[in-house]
Coordinates of C-alpha atoms in Angstrom, one line a residue:
Chain A
X125 CA 272.1 238.8 69.6
X126 CA 270.4 241.8 67.9
X127 CA 272.6 243.1 65.2
X128 CA 273.1 246.7 66.4
X129 CA 273.7 245.6 69.9
X130 CA 276.3 243.0 68.7
X131 CA 278.1 245.6 66.7
X132 CA 278.3 247.8 69.9
X133 CA 279.4 244.9 72.1
X134 CA 282.0 243.8 69.6
X135 CA 283.4 247.3 69.6
X136 CA 283.3 247.4 73.5
X137 CA 284.7 244.0 73.9
X138 CA 287.4 244.4 71.1
X139 CA 290.1 242.1 71.5
X140 CA 293.5 244.0 71.2
X141 CA 295.2 240.6 71.0
X142 CA 294.3 240.7 67.4
X143 CA 296.5 243.8 67.0
X144 CA 300.2 243.9 66.8
X145 CA 301.0 245.2 70.1
X146 CA 304.2 247.0 70.8
X147 CA 306.2 245.0 73.2
X148 CA 306.9 248.1 75.3
X149 CA 303.3 248.0 76.5
X150 CA 304.1 245.0 78.6
X151 CA 305.7 247.5 80.9
X152 CA 303.9 250.3 82.7
X153 CA 301.6 252.4 80.4
X154 CA 300.4 255.5 82.0
X155 CA 297.9 257.2 81.7
X156 CA 295.6 254.4 81.0
X157 CA 295.9 252.5 77.8
X158 CA 295.7 255.6 75.5
X159 CA 297.1 253.3 72.8
X160 CA 294.0 251.1 73.0
X161 CA 291.8 254.1 72.2
X162 CA 294.0 255.3 69.4
X163 CA 293.6 251.8 67.9
X164 CA 289.9 251.5 68.4
X165 CA 289.2 252.7 64.9
X166 CA 291.3 250.1 63.5
X167 CA 289.4 247.5 65.7
X168 CA 286.2 248.5 64.0
X169 CA 287.6 247.8 60.6
X170 CA 288.3 244.2 61.6
X171 CA 285.4 241.6 61.0
X172 CA 284.0 239.9 64.1
X173 CA 286.4 240.2 67.0
X174 CA 285.9 236.9 68.5
X175 CA 284.5 238.1 71.9
X176 CA 280.8 237.9 71.1
X177 CA 279.1 234.8 69.6
X178 CA 276.3 235.1 67.1
X179 CA 272.9 233.6 68.3
X180 CA 271.9 230.6 66.2
X181 CA 268.3 229.7 66.8
X182 CA 266.6 226.7 65.2
X183 CA 264.7 229.0 63.0
X184 CA 268.0 229.4 61.1
X185 CA 268.1 225.7 60.4
X186 CA 264.4 224.4 59.9
X187 CA 262.3 225.3 57.0
X188 CA 258.6 226.3 58.0
X189 CA 256.3 223.6 56.8
X190 CA 259.0 221.0 56.2
X191 CA 259.0 217.9 58.4
X192 CA 260.7 214.6 58.4
X193 CA 260.1 212.3 55.5
X194 CA 260.6 208.4 55.4
X195 CA 263.4 207.5 53.2
X196 CA 263.4 203.8 53.8
X197 CA 262.3 201.2 56.4
X198 CA 262.4 197.5 57.0
X199 CA 266.1 197.5 58.0
X200 CA 267.4 196.1 61.4
X201 CA 269.7 198.8 62.6
X202 CA 270.8 201.7 60.5
X203 CA 273.8 203.7 61.2
X204 CA 276.8 205.5 59.6
X205 CA 275.2 208.0 57.1
X206 CA 277.9 209.5 54.9
X207 CA 277.6 211.8 52.1
X208 CA 279.7 211.7 48.9
X209 CA 280.9 214.5 46.7
X210 CA 277.7 214.5 44.7
X211 CA 275.4 214.5 47.7
X212 CA 274.5 210.8 47.4
X213 CA 274.1 209.3 51.0
X214 CA 275.4 205.9 52.1
X215 CA 274.3 204.3 55.3
X216 CA 274.8 200.8 56.8
X217 CA 272.3 198.2 58.1
X218 CA 274.7 196.7 60.7
X219 CA 273.0 193.4 61.6
X220 CA 272.1 192.7 58.0
X221 CA 275.8 193.4 56.9
X222 CA 274.8 195.7 54.1
X223 CA 275.6 199.3 53.0
X224 CA 272.9 201.1 51.1
X225 CA 273.1 204.1 48.8
X226 CA 270.5 206.9 48.6
X227 CA 270.6 208.7 45.2
X228 CA 271.0 212.4 45.5
X229 CA 268.6 213.1 42.8
X230 CA 266.0 210.5 42.7
X231 CA 266.0 209.4 46.4
X232 CA 266.0 205.9 45.4
X233 CA 267.7 203.4 47.7
X234 CA 269.9 200.6 46.4
X235 CA 272.4 198.1 47.9
X236 CA 276.1 199.3 47.6
X237 CA 277.8 196.5 49.5
X238 CA 277.0 193.2 51.1
X239 CA 278.7 190.9 53.6
X240 CA 280.2 194.1 55.3
X241 CA 281.1 192.4 58.6
X242 CA 278.8 194.5 60.7
X243 CA 280.3 197.8 59.2
X244 CA 279.4 200.6 61.5
X245 CA 280.6 204.2 61.1
X246 CA 281.2 205.4 57.6
X247 CA 282.7 208.6 56.0
X248 CA 284.1 209.5 52.7
X249 CA 287.7 210.7 52.2
X250 CA 289.2 213.1 49.8
X251 CA 290.4 210.1 47.7
X252 CA 286.8 209.3 46.9
X253 CA 286.8 206.1 48.9
X254 CA 284.3 205.3 51.6
X255 CA 286.0 204.6 55.0
X256 CA 284.3 202.3 57.3
X257 CA 284.5 200.6 60.7
X258 CA 284.0 196.8 60.2
X259 CA 283.2 196.1 63.7
X260 CA 282.6 192.4 63.0
X261 CA 286.3 191.8 62.3
X262 CA 287.8 194.8 64.0
X263 CA 289.1 196.4 60.9
X264 CA 289.1 199.9 59.6
X265 CA 288.7 199.7 55.8
X266 CA 288.1 201.7 52.7
X267 CA 285.5 200.8 50.0
X268 CA 286.2 201.8 46.4
X269 CA 283.4 202.7 44.0
X270 CA 282.9 199.0 43.3
X271 CA 282.5 198.3 46.8
X272 CA 285.8 196.3 47.1
X273 CA 287.4 197.0 50.4
X274 CA 291.0 197.6 51.4
X275 CA 292.1 197.1 55.1
X276 CA 293.5 200.3 56.5
X277 CA 294.1 199.0 60.0
X278 CA 293.3 195.8 62.1
X279 CA 292.7 194.9 65.6
X280 CA 290.7 198.1 66.5
X281 CA 287.3 197.5 68.1
X282 CA 286.0 200.5 66.0
X283 CA 282.6 202.0 66.2
X284 CA 282.8 205.4 64.4
X285 CA 285.4 207.4 62.4
X286 CA 286.1 210.8 60.9
X287 CA 288.5 211.3 57.9
X288 CA 290.5 214.5 57.7
X289 CA 291.3 216.2 54.3
X290 CA 294.8 214.7 54.5
X291 CA 293.2 211.3 55.0
X292 CA 294.2 211.1 58.6
X293 CA 291.5 209.0 60.5
X294 CA 290.4 209.3 64.0
X295 CA 288.4 206.1 65.1
X296 CA 286.4 205.5 68.3
X297 CA 286.9 202.3 70.3
X298 CA 284.3 202.3 72.9
X299 CA 285.1 199.0 74.3
X300 CA 288.7 199.8 74.7
X301 CA 287.9 203.1 76.1
X302 CA 290.1 205.0 73.6
X303 CA 290.4 207.0 70.4
X304 CA 292.8 205.9 67.7
X305 CA 294.4 207.9 64.9
X306 CA 295.6 206.3 61.7
X307 CA 297.9 208.4 59.5
X308 CA 298.0 208.4 55.6
X309 CA 300.8 205.7 56.0
X310 CA 298.5 203.6 58.0
X311 CA 300.4 203.9 61.2
X312 CA 298.0 203.6 64.2
X313 CA 298.2 204.8 67.6
X314 CA 296.0 205.7 70.7
X315 CA 295.5 209.5 71.1
X316 CA 292.9 209.5 73.8
X317 CA 291.8 207.2 76.5
X318 CA 289.8 207.0 79.7
X319 CA 286.5 207.9 78.1
X320 CA 284.0 205.7 76.3
X321 CA 283.9 207.5 73.0
X322 CA 281.2 206.9 70.4
X323 CA 280.5 209.5 67.7
X324 CA 283.2 211.5 66.3
X325 CA 283.4 214.6 64.1
X326 CA 285.8 217.4 63.0
X327 CA 285.0 221.0 63.0
X328 CA 285.1 222.8 59.6
X329 CA 288.7 223.8 59.3
X330 CA 289.6 220.6 61.3
X331 CA 291.3 222.4 64.2
X332 CA 288.9 220.7 66.7
X333 CA 287.9 217.2 67.2
X334 CA 284.6 216.4 69.0
X335 CA 283.7 213.1 70.7
X336 CA 280.5 211.9 72.3
X337 CA 280.0 209.6 75.2
X338 CA 276.5 208.1 75.3
X339 CA 276.3 208.4 79.1
X340 CA 277.7 211.8 79.6
X341 CA 275.7 215.2 79.6
X342 CA 278.5 216.9 77.5
X343 CA 280.5 216.4 74.4
X344 CA 284.3 216.5 74.5
X345 CA 286.4 218.7 72.5
X346 CA 290.3 218.2 71.7
X347 CA 292.8 220.3 69.8
X348 CA 294.4 218.4 67.1
X349 CA 298.2 218.8 67.1
X350 CA 300.2 218.7 63.8
X351 CA 301.4 215.1 64.6
X352 CA 297.7 213.9 65.1
X353 CA 297.9 213.8 68.9
X354 CA 295.0 215.3 70.9
X355 CA 295.3 218.1 73.5
X356 CA 293.4 220.4 75.8
X357 CA 290.2 218.2 76.3
X358 CA 287.3 220.2 77.4
X359 CA 283.6 219.5 78.1
X360 CA 282.9 222.3 75.8
X361 CA 279.4 221.3 74.5
X362 CA 277.2 221.3 77.5
X363 CA 274.7 220.8 79.0
X364 CA 273.0 218.5 76.7
X365 CA 269.0 218.1 77.0
X366 CA 268.1 215.3 79.0
X367 CA 264.7 213.5 78.9
X368 CA 262.8 213.8 82.1
X369 CA 263.9 211.1 84.6
X370 CA 266.9 210.3 82.5
X371 CA 270.5 210.9 83.5
X372 CA 272.1 209.8 80.1
X373 CA 271.7 211.8 77.0
X374 CA 272.3 208.9 74.8
X375 CA 274.4 211.1 72.5
X376 CA 275.7 209.2 69.5
X377 CA 276.5 210.3 66.0
X378 CA 277.4 213.9 64.8
X379 CA 277.7 216.3 61.8
X380 CA 278.7 219.9 61.4
X381 CA 277.4 222.6 59.0
X382 CA 279.3 225.2 57.1
X383 CA 278.6 227.8 59.8
X384 CA 280.2 225.6 62.5
X385 CA 276.9 224.3 64.0
X386 CA 277.2 220.9 65.5
X387 CA 274.4 218.4 65.4
X388 CA 274.3 215.3 67.8
X389 CA 271.7 212.6 67.9
X390 CA 270.4 212.0 71.3
X391 CA 267.4 210.3 73.0
X392 CA 265.8 213.8 73.2
X393 CA 266.2 214.4 69.4
X394 CA 268.9 216.0 67.2
X395 CA 270.5 218.6 69.6
X396 CA 272.1 221.5 67.7
X397 CA 275.0 223.6 69.2
X398 CA 276.6 226.8 68.1
X399 CA 280.4 227.0 67.7
X400 CA 280.8 228.4 71.1
X401 CA 279.3 225.2 72.7
X402 CA 275.9 226.6 73.5
X403 CA 272.9 224.5 72.7
X404 CA 270.6 226.2 70.3
X405 CA 267.7 223.8 70.1
X406 CA 266.5 220.3 69.8
X407 CA 265.0 218.9 66.5
X408 CA 262.3 216.5 67.3
X409 CA 262.9 212.8 66.6
X410 CA 261.1 211.5 63.5
X411 CA 259.6 208.6 65.4
X412 CA 259.5 207.1 68.9
X413 CA 262.3 204.8 68.2
X414 CA 266.0 205.4 68.7
X415 CA 268.2 207.8 66.7
X416 CA 271.8 206.9 66.0
X417 CA 273.4 209.3 63.5
X418 CA 273.0 212.3 61.2
X419 CA 274.5 213.9 58.0
X420 CA 273.7 216.4 55.5
X421 CA 273.2 215.2 51.9
X422 CA 271.5 215.9 48.6
X423 CA 273.1 217.9 45.7
X424 CA 273.2 221.1 47.9
X425 CA 274.0 219.2 51.0
X426 CA 271.0 220.8 52.7
X427 CA 269.0 217.6 53.4
X428 CA 269.4 216.4 56.9
X429 CA 269.4 212.5 57.0
X430 CA 269.1 210.5 60.2
X431 CA 269.5 206.8 60.8
X432 CA 266.8 205.8 63.2
X433 CA 266.6 202.1 64.3
X434 CA 264.9 200.2 61.4
X435 CA 264.3 203.3 59.3
X436 CA 266.1 206.2 57.6
X437 CA 264.4 209.8 57.5
X438 CA 265.3 213.0 55.8
X439 CA 264.2 216.6 56.1
X440 CA 265.0 219.9 54.2
X441 CA 267.0 222.6 56.0
X442 CA 268.3 226.1 55.5
X443 CA 272.0 225.2 56.2
X444 CA 274.6 223.3 54.3
X445 CA 276.7 220.3 55.7
X446 CA 280.3 220.7 55.9
X447 CA 282.7 218.1 54.6
X448 CA 286.5 217.6 54.7
X449 CA 287.1 215.8 51.3
X450 CA 286.7 218.8 48.8
X451 CA 290.4 219.3 48.6
X452 CA 292.2 216.6 46.8
X453 CA 294.6 214.3 49.0
X454 CA 298.2 215.5 49.0
X455 CA 299.4 211.8 49.3
X456 CA 297.1 209.2 47.8
X457 CA 296.9 206.1 50.0
Chain B
X249 CA 238.6 270.2 76.0
X250 CA 238.5 268.7 72.5
X251 CA 241.1 271.3 71.3
X252 CA 243.5 270.5 74.2
X253 CA 243.1 266.8 73.6
X254 CA 243.7 267.0 69.8
X255 CA 246.9 269.1 70.4
X256 CA 248.3 267.4 73.5
X257 CA 247.9 263.7 72.6
X258 CA 249.7 263.8 69.3
X259 CA 252.4 265.8 71.0
X260 CA 252.6 263.3 73.7
X261 CA 252.7 260.4 71.3
X262 CA 255.6 262.0 69.2
X263 CA 257.5 262.6 72.4
X264 CA 256.9 259.0 73.5
X265 CA 257.9 257.7 70.2
X266 CA 261.1 259.9 70.3
X267 CA 261.9 258.7 73.8
X268 CA 261.6 254.9 72.7
X269 CA 263.3 255.2 69.4
X270 CA 266.2 257.6 70.1
X271 CA 266.8 258.1 73.7
X272 CA 266.7 254.6 75.1
X273 CA 270.4 254.5 75.2
X274 CA 271.2 258.1 75.6
X275 CA 273.1 257.8 78.9
X276 CA 275.7 260.5 79.6
X277 CA 278.8 259.9 81.6
X278 CA 279.3 262.1 84.7
X279 CA 282.4 263.8 86.1
X280 CA 283.5 260.6 88.0
X281 CA 283.9 258.9 84.5
X282 CA 286.3 261.7 83.5
X283 CA 290.0 262.3 84.3
X284 CA 289.8 265.0 87.0
X285 CA 292.7 267.5 87.6
X286 CA 294.4 266.9 90.9
X287 CA 293.3 263.3 91.1
X288 CA 296.3 261.0 91.0
X289 CA 296.2 258.3 88.3
X290 CA 296.9 254.8 88.6
X291 CA 298.8 252.6 86.2
X292 CA 297.6 249.9 83.8
X293 CA 299.7 247.3 82.4
X294 CA 298.8 244.7 79.9
X295 CA 299.7 241.1 80.1
X296 CA 298.7 237.7 78.8
X297 CA 297.9 234.4 80.5
X298 CA 298.2 230.9 79.3
X299 CA 296.2 228.5 81.5
X300 CA 297.8 225.3 82.5
X301 CA 295.5 224.0 85.1
X302 CA 291.9 224.9 85.0
X303 CA 291.3 225.8 81.4
X304 CA 294.4 224.2 79.8
X305 CA 295.5 225.4 76.4
X306 CA 293.7 228.8 76.7
X307 CA 295.3 232.0 76.1
X308 CA 294.0 235.5 77.0
X309 CA 294.8 239.1 77.4
X310 CA 294.8 240.5 80.9
X311 CA 295.5 244.0 82.4
X312 CA 296.2 245.0 85.9
X313 CA 295.3 248.5 87.4
X314 CA 297.3 249.7 90.4
X315 CA 296.1 252.9 92.1
X316 CA 298.6 255.6 92.9
X317 CA 297.6 255.1 96.5
X318 CA 298.8 251.4 96.7
X319 CA 301.9 251.4 98.9
X320 CA 303.0 247.9 98.7
X321 CA 302.5 247.4 102.5
X322 CA 298.7 247.4 103.2
X323 CA 297.1 244.6 101.3
X324 CA 294.9 246.0 98.5
X325 CA 291.3 245.2 97.8
X326 CA 290.7 243.4 94.6
X327 CA 288.1 243.7 91.8
X328 CA 288.0 241.4 88.9
X329 CA 286.3 242.3 85.6
X330 CA 285.3 239.8 82.9
X331 CA 285.6 240.8 79.3
X332 CA 288.4 243.0 80.7
X333 CA 289.0 244.8 77.4
X334 CA 285.7 246.5 77.7
X335 CA 286.2 247.6 81.3
X336 CA 289.8 248.7 81.1
X337 CA 289.3 251.0 78.1
X338 CA 289.1 254.6 79.2
X339 CA 287.5 256.0 76.0
X340 CA 284.4 253.8 75.9
X341 CA 281.4 253.5 78.5
X342 CA 283.0 251.9 81.6
X343 CA 286.4 253.6 82.1
X344 CA 287.1 251.6 85.2
X345 CA 290.6 253.0 85.7
X346 CA 289.5 256.5 85.7
X347 CA 286.4 255.9 87.8
X348 CA 288.7 253.9 90.3
X349 CA 291.1 256.9 90.5
X350 CA 288.3 259.3 91.3
X351 CA 286.5 257.1 93.9
X352 CA 289.6 255.9 95.6
X353 CA 290.8 259.6 95.8
X354 CA 287.6 260.4 97.7
X355 CA 287.7 257.3 99.8
X356 CA 284.5 256.0 98.5
X357 CA 286.0 252.6 97.7
X358 CA 289.2 251.1 99.1
X359 CA 292.6 251.1 97.5
X360 CA 291.8 248.5 95.0
X361 CA 293.8 246.6 92.5
X362 CA 291.8 246.0 89.3
X363 CA 292.2 242.8 87.4
X364 CA 290.8 242.7 83.8
X365 CA 290.6 239.4 82.1
X366 CA 289.5 238.6 78.6
X367 CA 288.0 235.2 77.9
X368 CA 290.2 232.5 76.8
X369 CA 290.7 231.0 73.4
X370 CA 292.4 227.8 72.3
X371 CA 294.2 228.6 69.1
X372 CA 294.1 225.8 66.4
X373 CA 297.4 224.4 65.4
X374 CA 296.1 223.3 61.9
X375 CA 296.4 225.9 59.3
X376 CA 292.8 227.2 58.6
X377 CA 291.5 225.8 61.8
X378 CA 289.4 228.0 63.9
X379 CA 290.3 228.8 67.5
X380 CA 288.0 227.3 70.1
X381 CA 286.4 230.4 71.8
X382 CA 286.1 229.6 75.5
X383 CA 284.0 232.7 76.5
X384 CA 280.7 231.0 76.8
X385 CA 282.2 227.8 78.4
X386 CA 284.0 229.9 81.0
X387 CA 281.3 232.5 81.6
X388 CA 278.0 230.7 81.3
X389 CA 278.7 227.4 82.8
X390 CA 277.1 226.9 86.3
X391 CA 280.1 225.4 88.2
X392 CA 282.9 226.4 90.4
X393 CA 285.5 226.0 87.5
X394 CA 285.9 229.7 86.8
X395 CA 286.2 230.5 90.4
X396 CA 288.9 227.9 90.6
X397 CA 290.7 229.6 87.7
X398 CA 290.7 232.9 89.6
X399 CA 291.8 231.4 92.9
X400 CA 294.3 228.9 91.7
X401 CA 295.8 230.7 88.7
X402 CA 295.0 234.4 88.5
X403 CA 295.1 235.7 92.2
X404 CA 298.3 233.7 93.1
X405 CA 300.0 235.2 90.0
X406 CA 299.0 238.8 90.6
X407 CA 299.7 238.2 94.2
X408 CA 303.3 237.6 93.5
X409 CA 303.7 241.1 92.4
X410 CA 301.3 242.9 94.6
X411 CA 300.0 242.5 98.1
X412 CA 296.3 241.5 97.8
X413 CA 293.8 241.1 100.4
X414 CA 292.5 237.6 101.3
X415 CA 289.3 239.2 103.0
X416 CA 286.2 238.2 101.0
X417 CA 284.6 241.5 102.1
X418 CA 287.3 243.3 100.1
X419 CA 287.1 241.3 96.9
X420 CA 284.5 242.1 94.3
X421 CA 283.8 240.8 90.8
X422 CA 281.9 242.2 87.8
X423 CA 281.1 241.6 84.3
X424 CA 278.8 242.3 81.4
X425 CA 276.3 240.0 79.7
X426 CA 277.7 236.4 80.1
X427 CA 280.5 238.1 82.1
X428 CA 277.7 239.2 84.6
X429 CA 276.3 235.9 85.3
X430 CA 280.0 234.6 85.6
X431 CA 280.5 237.2 88.3
X432 CA 277.5 235.9 90.1
X433 CA 278.5 232.3 89.7
X434 CA 282.0 232.9 91.2
X435 CA 280.4 234.4 94.3
X436 CA 277.7 231.9 94.5
X437 CA 280.2 229.1 94.3
X438 CA 282.8 230.8 96.5
X439 CA 281.3 233.2 98.8
X440 CA 284.1 232.6 101.2
X441 CA 286.2 234.5 98.7
X442 CA 284.1 237.0 96.9
X443 CA 281.3 239.1 98.5
X444 CA 280.5 241.9 96.1
X445 CA 279.0 241.3 92.6
X446 CA 278.4 243.8 89.8
X447 CA 276.4 242.7 86.9
X448 CA 275.7 244.6 83.8
X449 CA 273.0 243.3 81.4
X450 CA 273.7 239.9 83.0
X451 CA 272.8 236.8 81.1
X452 CA 270.7 235.1 83.8
X453 CA 269.1 233.1 80.8
X454 CA 269.2 229.5 79.5
X455 CA 272.6 229.8 77.6
X456 CA 274.0 227.1 79.8
X457 CA 271.1 226.7 82.3
X458 CA 271.7 230.1 84.2
X459 CA 267.9 230.7 84.3
X460 CA 267.7 228.5 87.4
X461 CA 269.4 231.0 89.6
X462 CA 266.3 232.7 90.9
X463 CA 264.8 229.4 91.8
X464 CA 268.1 228.4 93.5
X465 CA 268.4 231.8 95.4
X466 CA 264.8 231.4 96.8
X467 CA 265.5 227.8 98.1
X468 CA 269.0 228.2 99.4
X469 CA 270.1 229.6 102.6
X470 CA 271.3 233.2 101.8
X471 CA 274.9 233.6 101.1
X472 CA 276.9 236.6 102.3
X473 CA 276.9 238.4 98.7
X474 CA 276.1 242.0 97.9
X475 CA 274.9 242.4 94.5
X476 CA 274.3 245.2 92.1
X477 CA 272.3 244.3 89.0
X478 CA 272.0 246.6 86.1
X479 CA 269.6 245.9 83.2
X480 CA 267.7 247.7 80.4
X481 CA 264.1 247.2 79.3
X482 CA 265.3 247.0 75.6
X483 CA 267.6 244.2 76.4
X484 CA 267.7 240.9 74.5
X485 CA 264.9 238.6 73.9
X486 CA 266.2 235.5 72.0
X487 CA 266.5 231.8 72.1
X488 CA 268.3 231.8 75.4
X489 CA 265.6 233.9 77.1
X490 CA 264.3 237.3 77.9
X491 CA 267.0 239.4 79.5
X492 CA 264.9 242.0 81.3
X493 CA 262.5 239.3 82.6
X494 CA 265.4 237.2 83.7
X495 CA 267.0 240.2 85.7
X496 CA 263.6 241.0 87.2
X497 CA 263.3 237.4 88.4
X498 CA 266.9 237.7 89.9
X499 CA 266.0 240.8 91.6
X500 CA 262.8 239.5 93.0
X501 CA 264.6 236.3 94.3
X502 CA 267.3 238.4 96.0
X503 CA 264.7 240.4 97.6
X504 CA 262.7 237.4 98.8
X505 CA 265.9 235.8 100.3
X506 CA 266.8 239.1 101.9
X507 CA 270.0 239.7 100.1
X508 CA 271.8 243.1 100.2
X509 CA 271.1 243.9 96.6
X510 CA 270.2 246.9 94.3
X511 CA 268.5 246.6 90.9
X512 CA 268.9 249.4 88.3
X513 CA 266.4 248.9 85.6
X514 CA 267.1 251.4 82.7
X515 CA 265.8 251.6 79.2
X516 CA 268.8 250.6 77.2
X517 CA 269.7 247.5 75.2
X518 CA 272.4 244.8 75.4
X519 CA 275.3 247.2 76.0
X520 CA 277.2 249.0 78.6
X521 CA 276.0 252.6 78.1
X522 CA 273.6 252.7 81.1
X523 CA 275.9 250.5 83.1
X524 CA 278.9 252.8 82.3
X525 CA 277.0 256.1 83.1
X526 CA 276.0 254.7 86.5
X527 CA 279.1 252.8 87.3
X528 CA 280.5 255.4 89.8
X529 CA 277.3 255.2 91.7
X530 CA 277.0 251.4 91.3
X531 CA 280.5 251.1 92.8
X532 CA 279.9 253.7 95.6
X533 CA 276.9 251.5 96.6
X534 CA 278.8 248.1 96.2
X535 CA 281.7 249.4 98.3
X536 CA 279.8 251.3 100.9
X537 CA 280.9 250.8 104.3
X538 CA 284.0 249.1 103.1
X539 CA 286.2 250.6 105.9
X540 CA 283.7 249.6 108.6
X541 CA 284.4 246.3 110.4
X542 CA 281.1 244.7 109.4
X543 CA 281.4 245.5 105.7
X544 CA 280.0 243.4 103.0
X545 CA 277.6 240.4 103.2
X546 CA 273.9 240.0 103.2
X547 CA 271.7 241.9 105.6
X548 CA 270.5 238.8 107.3
X549 CA 273.8 237.2 107.8

């Protein structure tokens, strides 16, 4: 929305709920709402009354002249891209049971871990460890910097996970049609069921959890309650772009940037949504093959990495990825 | 001749430039938007609503306007405004309570209870977590969900305090921007409940697929909906679409399918100045014939 118009509309749509409202106004207030007007000046002083969303076109994300670049190839199926504190990106080659590391500065790809039991989704925690879904032995684990792993939970047919700043995990279990949470004391329980969850991500600020289903033309949002349970499910992100003749978007992995944009890999490309759930654009796929997951890496976390079948690609962007591990954990595991 | 040309053309150009740079939003409110002596004023009360069924977890501010002519015996007409804070405010562009006072007093619209709804938000429980802002989801989505919210939550609740009509001919709905397409969607989905739509700078663009409405309107048996569309030639042109073109498409489709519509194209931008200035006339047109037995509906229906 154009800046001047937005300012006007924010004023016009000011949300008095943001103000401390005298309780007496719940009763009759005549003539009409004079108090609203008397507080209008105060409203103007407040930043961004939440009524009107800022437009977020792709031009705010993409860099003119920058396109996809091949990072590595010859893998069998790449997944789980995860960024660490320094911007190095780790990804898994599921059938080959390896986790690879892309150096943030040199771009060199090295093997980080082997015999990984088909480790799928990955994400770093605020304790510096790399959490992963060992789908081959149904374990959620944490890899230390030497690639030794500790079992966090067992008997979860895990696919992907997200790690909150307090080291609470949310884990998708597509076969079991449920989402698990595992708290910092390693207690696990089911917090959502009845969907076939796949990718999973937290908003910056961690108030909202987003879950993909490959076959549904929307992404689910949940509110996270203080005890880790999920509430107020909504098909907030929709509609997703579908390829002509296809009913299923093939939505898979996700990431978020510091401005609250959400990126989801789909058959049509990387679809970008603004924080109000509006699709803002589709970033073309780097090749004709599949697209599984996405993360921002590099020293400034402004390089978009995608795992794409037997390859991994990167491209420079104008945005910065959001992570949840910058605060040190309050209770180390 | 040359002399006239050299004098008049630059002058005209200056006037034209002035018109486009300064006067595009220079709309003035008329007397029907001002409090008039000897016109009784209705009352506005502020409330909040926590949705449990249709948009569970959302909270929102709401206001109810009750005209002084409401007697509690005759069911009142209903008009529901989205982004209610903008419409209920009596110091900005729309001033609906004041306009309603004046038009109801003159019999140019029925005794109408105004319901003003803000969009919902789902507050985060986690400290530092951002609330989920539900405005676009509620307003821009092409479905019957928002209509269901009105019919299953809002109208029954307001109906506990006030006698409201069930006659679709006496139920109107309006909104600005995404609230405009929301109003249209409600009537499109439930013409059996809402027959009069007022759209200000409506977002008939591809925010969530709403650009398809002109195509749908042309290839769907006409529904009994009367529509007032206000738009400005300097409205938005962004990733979702071009608002003036989208509203022209809507107007052309409504004309093609013989709807009872009016299209007011001004020179403003994405705001309520033009819509506010013509609000009394818009409401007179929208409510015209309200007290006749065949009120409301499409010409051909």
